[in-house]
PDB file of C-alpha atoms in Angstrom:
ATOM      1  CA  LEU A   1       0.000   0.000   0.000  1.00 60.00           C
ATOM      2  CA  LEU A   2       2.662   2.510   1.038  1.00 65.00           C
ATOM      3  CA  SER A   3       5.217   1.551  -1.603  1.00 71.00           C
ATOM      4  CA  CYS A   4       2.678   1.767  -4.417  1.00 79.00           C
ATOM      5  CA  ARG A   5       1.537   5.252  -3.410  1.00 84.00           C
ATOM      6  CA  LEU A   6       5.022   6.575  -2.697  1.00 88.00           C
ATOM      7  CA  TYR A   7       6.848   5.205  -5.724  1.00 87.00           C
ATOM      8  CA  CYS A   8       4.181   4.843  -8.415  1.00 90.00           C
ATOM      9  CA  GLU A   9       2.006   7.927  -8.110  1.00 90.00           C
ATOM     10  CA  GLU A  10       2.938  11.376  -9.414  1.00 90.00           C
ATOM     11  CA  ALA A  11       5.023  13.419  -6.949  1.00 88.00           C
ATOM     12  CA  LYS A  12       2.225  15.863  -6.129  1.00 90.00           C
ATOM     13  CA  ASP A  13      -0.664  13.420  -6.395  1.00 90.00           C
ATOM     14  CA  PRO A  14      -3.037  13.712  -3.384  1.00 90.00           C
ATOM     15  CA  LYS A  15      -2.737   9.955  -2.760  1.00 88.00           C
ATOM     16  CA  ARG A  16       1.039  10.220  -2.452  1.00 91.00           C
ATOM     17  CA  ARG A  17       0.929  13.403  -0.404  1.00 92.00           C
ATOM     18  CA  SER A  18      -1.681  11.958   1.970  1.00 90.00           C
ATOM     19  CA  CYS A  19       0.548   8.918   2.501  1.00 90.00           C
ATOM     20  CA  GLN A  20       3.473  11.175   3.377  1.00 91.00           C
ATOM     21  CA  THR A  21       1.246  13.098   5.794  1.00 90.00           C
ATOM     22  CA  VAL A  22       0.237   9.895   7.602  1.00 89.00           C
ATOM     23  CA  LEU A  23       3.864   8.750   7.853  1.00 91.00           C
ATOM     24  CA  ALA A  24       4.909  12.149   9.209  1.00 90.00           C
ATOM     25  CA  GLU A  25       2.148  12.132  11.830  1.00 90.00           C
ATOM     26  CA  ALA A  26       2.961   8.559  12.847  1.00 91.00           C
ATOM     27  CA  LEU A  27       6.665   9.365  13.209  1.00 92.00           C
ATOM     28  CA  ASP A  28       5.903  12.430  15.332  1.00 90.00           C
ATOM     29  CA  ILE A  29       3.702  10.411  17.700  1.00 92.00           C
ATOM     30  CA  VAL A  30       6.160   7.516  17.975  1.00 94.00           C
ATOM     31  CA  VAL A  31       9.112   9.813  18.718  1.00 92.00           C
ATOM     32  CA  ARG A  32       7.202  11.738  21.397  1.00 92.00           C
ATOM     33  CA  SER A  33       5.896   8.519  22.983  1.00 94.00           C
ATOM     34  CA  PHE A  34       9.347   6.977  23.552  1.00 95.00           C
ATOM     35  CA  ALA A  35      11.088  10.281  24.371  1.00 93.00           C
ATOM     36  CA  PRO A  36      10.735   9.846  28.186  1.00 94.00           C
ATOM     37  CA  ILE A  37      12.403   6.416  27.963  1.00 95.00           C
ATOM     38  CA  LEU A  38      14.983   7.056  25.216  1.00 96.00           C
ATOM     39  CA  PRO A  39      15.549  10.816  25.392  1.00 94.00           C
ATOM     40  CA  HIS A  40      18.788  10.989  23.422  1.00 94.00           C
ATOM     41  CA  LEU A  41      17.468   8.833  20.580  1.00 95.00           C
ATOM     42  CA  ALA A  42      14.209  10.788  20.451  1.00 92.00           C
ATOM     43  CA  GLU A  43      16.063  14.110  20.343  1.00 91.00           C
ATOM     44  CA  GLU A  44      18.369  12.918  17.577  1.00 91.00           C
ATOM     45  CA  VAL A  45      15.464  11.677  15.465  1.00 91.00           C
ATOM     46  CA  PHE A  46      13.555  14.906  16.058  1.00 88.00           C
ATOM     47  CA  GLN A  47      16.494  17.055  14.969  1.00 87.00           C
ATOM     48  CA  TYR A  48      16.829  15.160  11.691  1.00 87.00           C
ATOM     49  CA  ILE A  49      13.164  15.388  10.680  1.00 86.00           C
ATOM     50  CA  PRO A  50      13.465  17.488   7.494  1.00 82.00           C
ATOM     51  CA  TYR A  51      10.041  19.148   7.622  1.00 78.00           C
ATOM     52  CA  LYS A  52      10.284  20.434  11.206  1.00 69.00           C
ATOM     53  CA  LYS A  53      10.640  24.228  11.176  1.00 61.00           C
ATOM     54  CA  ASP A  54      11.380  24.692  14.874  1.00 62.00           C
ATOM     55  CA  ALA A  55      14.615  23.766  16.599  1.00 63.00           C
ATOM     56  CA  GLU A  56      13.396  23.685  20.179  1.00 76.00           C
ATOM     57  CA  GLY A  57      13.641  19.944  20.487  1.00 82.00           C
ATOM     58  CA  VAL A  58      11.199  17.186  21.274  1.00 85.00           C
ATOM     59  CA  PHE A  59      10.935  18.072  24.980  1.00 86.00           C
ATOM     60  CA  ARG A  60      10.018  21.729  24.422  1.00 83.00           C
ATOM     61  CA  THR A  61       7.315  21.269  21.846  1.00 82.00           C
ATOM     62  CA  GLY A  62       4.717  19.527  23.972  1.00 83.00           C
ATOM     63  CA  TRP A  63       3.287  16.047  24.333  1.00 85.00           C
ATOM     64  CA  ILE A  64       1.363  14.060  21.731  1.00 86.00           C
ATOM     65  CA  ASN A  65      -1.388  16.198  20.229  1.00 81.00           C
ATOM     66  CA  ALA A  66      -3.166  14.283  17.483  1.00 78.00           C
ATOM     67  CA  SER A  67      -5.734  16.301  15.574  1.00 78.00           C
ATOM     68  CA  SER A  68      -9.410  15.364  15.858  1.00 78.00           C
ATOM     69  CA  ALA A  69      -9.487  15.444  12.044  1.00 75.00           C
ATOM     70  CA  TRP A  70      -8.000  11.931  12.097  1.00 76.00           C
ATOM     71  CA  LYS A  71     -11.055  10.551  13.897  1.00 77.00           C
ATOM     72  CA  LYS A  72     -13.594  10.200  11.113  1.00 78.00           C
ATOM     73  CA  PRO A  73     -16.726   8.165  11.980  1.00 77.00           C
ATOM     74  CA  GLY A  74     -16.814   4.847  10.143  1.00 83.00           C
ATOM     75  CA  ILE A  75     -13.322   4.949   8.658  1.00 87.00           C
ATOM     76  CA  GLU A  76     -11.875   2.557  11.255  1.00 87.00           C
ATOM     77  CA  GLU A  77     -14.688   0.072  10.644  1.00 90.00           C
ATOM     78  CA  ALA A  78     -14.242   0.407   6.876  1.00 93.00           C
ATOM     79  CA  ILE A  79     -10.530  -0.382   7.084  1.00 93.00           C
ATOM     80  CA  GLU A  80     -11.065  -3.271   9.515  1.00 93.00           C
ATOM     81  CA  GLY A  81     -13.798  -4.714   7.303  1.00 94.00           C
ATOM     82  CA  ALA A  82     -11.579  -4.465   4.225  1.00 96.00           C
ATOM     83  CA  CYS A  83      -8.714  -6.120   6.122  1.00 96.00           C
ATOM     84  CA  ALA A  84     -11.025  -8.999   7.126  1.00 95.00           C
ATOM     85  CA  MET A  85     -11.896  -9.534   3.460  1.00 96.00           C
ATOM     86  CA  ARG A  86      -8.229  -9.299   2.512  1.00 96.00           C
ATOM     87  CA  ASP A  87      -7.417 -12.054   5.013  1.00 96.00           C
ATOM     88  CA  SER A  88     -10.110 -14.219   3.403  1.00 95.00           C
ATOM     89  CA  PHE A  89      -8.638 -13.521  -0.034  1.00 96.00           C
ATOM     90  CA  LEU A  90      -5.028 -14.190   0.964  1.00 95.00           C
ATOM     91  CA  GLY A  91      -6.059 -17.338   2.799  1.00 94.00           C
ATOM     92  CA  SER A  92      -7.687 -18.677  -0.357  1.00 93.00           C
ATOM     93  CA  ILE A  93      -4.460 -18.266  -2.393  1.00 92.00           C
ATOM     94  CA  SER A  94      -2.032 -19.242   0.354  1.00 89.00           C
ATOM     95  CA  GLY A  95       1.585 -18.965  -0.779  1.00 88.00           C
ATOM     96  CA  LYS A  96       0.768 -17.343  -4.134  1.00 94.00           C
ATOM     97  CA  ASN A  97       1.376 -13.830  -5.422  1.00 95.00           C
ATOM     98  CA  ALA A  98      -1.722 -11.731  -4.675  1.00 95.00           C
ATOM     99  CA  LEU A  99      -0.939  -9.401  -7.578  1.00 95.00           C
ATOM    100  CA  GLU A 100      -1.585 -12.244 -10.009  1.00 95.00           C
ATOM    101  CA  TYR A 101      -5.255 -12.197  -9.009  1.00 95.00           C
ATOM    102  CA  GLU A 102      -8.326 -10.062  -9.292  1.00 95.00           C
ATOM    103  CA  VAL A 103     -10.777 -10.031  -6.402  1.00 96.00           C
ATOM    104  CA  ILE A 104     -14.557  -9.916  -6.507  1.00 96.00           C
ATOM    105  CA  ILE A 105     -16.222  -8.838  -3.268  1.00 97.00           C
ATOM    106  CA  VAL A 106     -19.949  -9.444  -2.949  1.00 97.00           C
ATOM    107  CA  ILE A 107     -21.875  -7.689  -0.172  1.00 96.00           C
ATOM    108  CA  GLU A 108     -25.627  -7.303   0.097  1.00 93.00           C
ATOM    109  CA  PRO A 109     -26.824  -3.665   0.186  1.00 92.00           C
ATOM    110  CA  GLY A 110     -26.408  -2.317   3.699  1.00 91.00           C
ATOM    111  CA  LEU A 111     -23.978  -0.637   6.051  1.00 91.00           C
ATOM    112  CA  LEU A 112     -20.942  -2.756   5.165  1.00 93.00           C
ATOM    113  CA  PHE A 113     -21.474  -2.159   1.463  1.00 95.00           C
ATOM    114  CA  GLU A 114     -21.670   1.590   2.086  1.00 94.00           C
ATOM    115  CA  LEU A 115     -18.423   1.491   4.064  1.00 94.00           C
ATOM    116  CA  MET A 116     -16.673  -0.338   1.225  1.00 96.00           C
ATOM    117  CA  GLU A 117     -18.049   2.178  -1.277  1.00 96.00           C
ATOM    118  CA  ALA A 118     -16.239   4.866   0.715  1.00 94.00           C
ATOM    119  CA  LEU A 119     -13.013   3.032  -0.174  1.00 95.00           C
ATOM    120  CA  GLN A 120     -13.970   2.339  -3.796  1.00 96.00           C
ATOM    121  CA  ALA A 121     -16.553   4.449  -5.586  1.00 94.00           C
ATOM    122  CA  GLU A 122     -16.183   2.585  -8.886  1.00 96.00           C
ATOM    123  CA  GLU A 123     -17.483  -0.931  -9.380  1.00 97.00           C
ATOM    124  CA  THR A 124     -14.070  -2.121 -10.602  1.00 96.00           C
ATOM    125  CA  SER A 125     -10.743  -0.458  -9.868  1.00 95.00           C
ATOM    126  CA  SER A 126      -7.027  -1.159  -9.760  1.00 93.00           C
ATOM    127  CA  VAL A 127      -6.118   2.104  -7.994  1.00 91.00           C
ATOM    128  CA  SER A 128      -8.766   2.463  -5.261  1.00 93.00           C
ATOM    129  CA  GLN A 129      -8.041   2.377  -1.542  1.00 93.00           C
ATOM    130  CA  LEU A 130      -9.975  -0.887  -1.316  1.00 96.00           C
ATOM    131  CA  ASN A 131      -7.818  -2.512  -3.969  1.00 95.00           C
ATOM    132  CA  GLU A 132      -4.655  -1.286  -2.257  1.00 94.00           C
ATOM    133  CA  ILE A 133      -5.792  -2.906   0.979  1.00 95.00           C
ATOM    134  CA  MET A 134      -6.722  -6.138  -0.815  1.00 96.00           C
ATOM    135  CA  MET A 135      -3.187  -6.220  -2.320  1.00 94.00           C
ATOM    136  CA  ALA A 136      -4.591  -7.541  -5.603  1.00 95.00           C
ATOM    137  CA  SER A 137      -4.197  -6.135  -9.098  1.00 95.00           C
ATOM    138  CA  GLN A 138      -7.894  -5.385  -9.433  1.00 96.00           C
ATOM    139  CA  THR A 139     -10.935  -5.368  -7.151  1.00 97.00           C
ATOM    140  CA  THR A 140     -14.601  -5.477  -8.088  1.00 97.00           C
ATOM    141  CA  LEU A 141     -17.292  -4.543  -5.552  1.00 97.00           C
ATOM    142  CA  LEU A 142     -20.757  -5.983  -6.211  1.00 97.00           C
ATOM    143  CA  SER A 143     -24.068  -6.373  -4.391  1.00 95.00           C
ATOM    144  CA  GLU A 144     -24.738  -9.821  -5.885  1.00 94.00           C
ATOM    145  CA  LEU A 145     -22.798 -12.662  -7.460  1.00 92.00           C
ATOM    146  CA  PRO A 146     -22.022 -12.196 -11.157  1.00 88.00           C
ATOM    147  CA  LYS A 147     -24.226 -14.289 -13.424  1.00 86.00           C
ATOM    148  CA  GLU A 148     -21.163 -15.727 -15.160  1.00 84.00           C
ATOM    149  CA  THR A 149     -19.727 -17.122 -11.908  1.00 83.00           C
ATOM    150  CA  PRO A 150     -18.699 -20.763 -12.561  1.00 79.00           C
ATOM    151  CA  SER A 151     -20.442 -23.394 -10.458  1.00 76.00           C
ATOM    152  CA  ASP A 152     -17.069 -24.625  -9.199  1.00 74.00           C
ATOM    153  CA  ALA A 153     -15.774 -21.153  -8.262  1.00 81.00           C
ATOM    154  CA  ASN A 154     -13.991 -20.960  -4.922  1.00 86.00           C
ATOM    155  CA  ILE A 155     -16.286 -18.607  -2.990  1.00 92.00           C
ATOM    156  CA  ILE A 156     -14.993 -17.645   0.440  1.00 94.00           C
ATOM    157  CA  LYS A 157     -17.736 -16.625   2.856  1.00 94.00           C
ATOM    158  CA  GLY A 158     -17.217 -14.484   5.931  1.00 94.00           C
ATOM    159  CA  THR A 159     -18.883 -12.155   8.401  1.00 93.00           C
ATOM    160  CA  PHE A 160     -17.908  -8.841   9.942  1.00 93.00           C
ATOM    161  CA  LEU A 161     -19.401  -7.085  12.965  1.00 90.00           C
ATOM    162  CA  ILE A 162     -19.812  -3.340  12.536  1.00 88.00           C
ATOM    163  CA  ASN A 163     -19.817  -1.379  15.788  1.00 83.00           C
ATOM    164  CA  LEU A 164     -20.445   2.355  15.448  1.00 77.00           C
ATOM    165  CA  GLU A 165     -21.292   5.220  17.788  1.00 69.00           C
ATOM    166  CA  GLY A 166     -19.988   3.421  20.858  1.00 70.00           C
ATOM    167  CA  GLY A 167     -22.195   0.392  20.279  1.00 65.00           C
ATOM    168  CA  ASP A 168     -25.386   2.266  19.401  1.00 74.00           C
ATOM    169  CA  ILE A 169     -25.130   0.922  15.839  1.00 79.00           C
ATOM    170  CA  CYS A 170     -24.302  -2.785  15.586  1.00 84.00           C
ATOM    171  CA  GLU A 171     -24.738  -4.874  12.483  1.00 86.00           C
ATOM    172  CA  GLN A 172     -23.489  -8.360  11.652  1.00 90.00           C
ATOM    173  CA  CYS A 173     -22.764  -8.348   7.931  1.00 92.00           C
ATOM    174  CA  SER A 174     -21.862 -11.183   5.607  1.00 94.00           C
ATOM    175  CA  TYR A 175     -19.661 -11.039   2.528  1.00 96.00           C
ATOM    176  CA  LYS A 176     -18.306 -13.287  -0.208  1.00 96.00           C
ATOM    177  CA  VAL A 177     -14.854 -13.129  -1.755  1.00 96.00           C
ATOM    178  CA  ILE A 178     -13.895 -14.677  -5.082  1.00 95.00           C
ATOM    179  CA  ALA A 179     -10.272 -14.773  -6.258  1.00 94.00           C
ATOM    180  CA  ARG A 180      -9.599 -15.257  -9.967  1.00 92.00           C
ATOM    181  CA  PRO A 181      -6.303 -15.281 -11.876  1.00 93.00           C
ATOM    182  CA  ILE A 182      -6.107 -11.996 -13.724  1.00 94.00           C
ATOM    183  CA  ALA A 183      -5.845 -12.080 -17.501  1.00 92.00           C
ATOM    184  CA  LYS A 184      -3.766  -8.928 -17.990  1.00 95.00           C
ATOM    185  CA  ALA A 185       0.012  -8.524 -18.277  1.00 96.00           C
ATOM    186  CA  LYS A 186       2.438  -7.255 -15.633  1.00 96.00           C
ATOM    187  CA  CYS A 187       3.144  -3.552 -15.831  1.00 95.00           C
ATOM    188  CA  PRO A 188       6.929  -3.015 -16.053  1.00 94.00           C
ATOM    189  CA  ARG A 189       6.647   0.078 -13.825  1.00 93.00           C
ATOM    190  CA  CYS A 190       4.245  -0.674 -10.934  1.00 91.00           C
ATOM    191  CA  ARG A 191       4.456  -4.496 -11.219  1.00 91.00           C
ATOM    192  CA  ARG A 192       0.704  -4.919 -11.106  1.00 93.00           C
ATOM    193  CA  TYR A 193      -1.052  -7.075 -13.674  1.00 96.00           C
ATOM    194  CA  THR A 194      -2.968  -4.195 -15.216  1.00 95.00           C
ATOM    195  CA  ALA A 195      -1.197  -3.673 -18.557  1.00 96.00           C
ATOM    196  CA  GLU A 196      -2.239  -4.796 -22.012  1.00 94.00           C
ATOM    197  CA  SER A 197       1.335  -5.853 -22.773  1.00 94.00           C
ATOM    198  CA  SER A 198       4.344  -6.701 -20.619  1.00 92.00           C
ATOM    199  CA  SER A 199       6.385  -4.143 -22.597  1.00 94.00           C
ATOM    200  CA  THR A 200       3.945  -1.265 -22.085  1.00 94.00           C
ATOM    201  CA  PRO A 201       3.076   0.446 -18.781  1.00 95.00           C
ATOM    202  CA  CYS A 202      -0.490   0.226 -17.520  1.00 94.00           C
ATOM    203  CA  PRO A 203      -2.926   3.147 -18.085  1.00 93.00           C
ATOM    204  CA  ARG A 204      -2.289   4.597 -14.607  1.00 92.00           C
ATOM    205  CA  CYS A 205       1.489   4.572 -15.076  1.00 94.00           C
ATOM    206  CA  LEU A 206       1.232   6.007 -18.595  1.00 94.00           C
ATOM    207  CA  GLN A 207      -0.774   8.895 -17.164  1.00 91.00           C
ATOM    208  CA  VAL A 208       1.781   9.507 -14.392  1.00 92.00           C
ATOM    209  CA  LEU A 209       4.696   9.378 -16.854  1.00 92.00           C
ATOM    210  CA  ALA A 210       2.944  11.776 -19.218  1.00 90.00           C
ATOM    211  CA  ALA A 211       2.266  14.214 -16.358  1.00 85.00           C
ATOM    212  CA  GLY A 212       5.925  14.015 -15.326  1.00 73.00           C
ATOM    213  CA  LYS A 213       7.113  14.887 -18.838  1.00 70.00           C
ATOM    214  CA  GLY A 214       4.667  17.771 -18.982  1.00 55.00           C
ATOM    215  CA  SER A 215       6.020  19.322 -15.784  1.00 55.00           C
ATOM    216  CA  THR A 216       9.685  19.254 -16.886  1.00 47.00           C
TER     217      THR A 216
END
């Protein structure tokens, strides 16, 4: 997830910048949390953080102060639900390369489906947050099984408990995960199987490369 955003997206792409923001916030919290135990190490790390504009040191800039903007209702449940489905997917292809597969997630209309839509607005995507979490080359989100699903398809069934508003909203949701070998070629740039040819970058990478040439 991190490597794809940091190394494959355009330098100023919001996805890449948001990833850098999360890493910066996480580093700040980790350094401040172990500062009382490892003061010299914490101070050294703090002094080498390139984006810090003050030089007062870790002990003169206050304790951990995470912004309330990070606490968005439903986002934790959405990520946990997606991770549960990812575990089902990876378990079904144990020992194999997840990027060689496309994933179909089937969820009946309801709260869980709405949470997954927040991670992937399109029906099928290779660049959505949901697909990044699934670690596949492509993810499809549906409300019912595709009509062309083979009778011998390996359908993994699972459930996920959604707990919102401190327990005021609880819903036990079921989902199905289908893993299928993807028919596309490996992109020579991002290494995902989303290209039409192994010698040509995928559409996303072509767009990033074109934007990079335009800015030089």
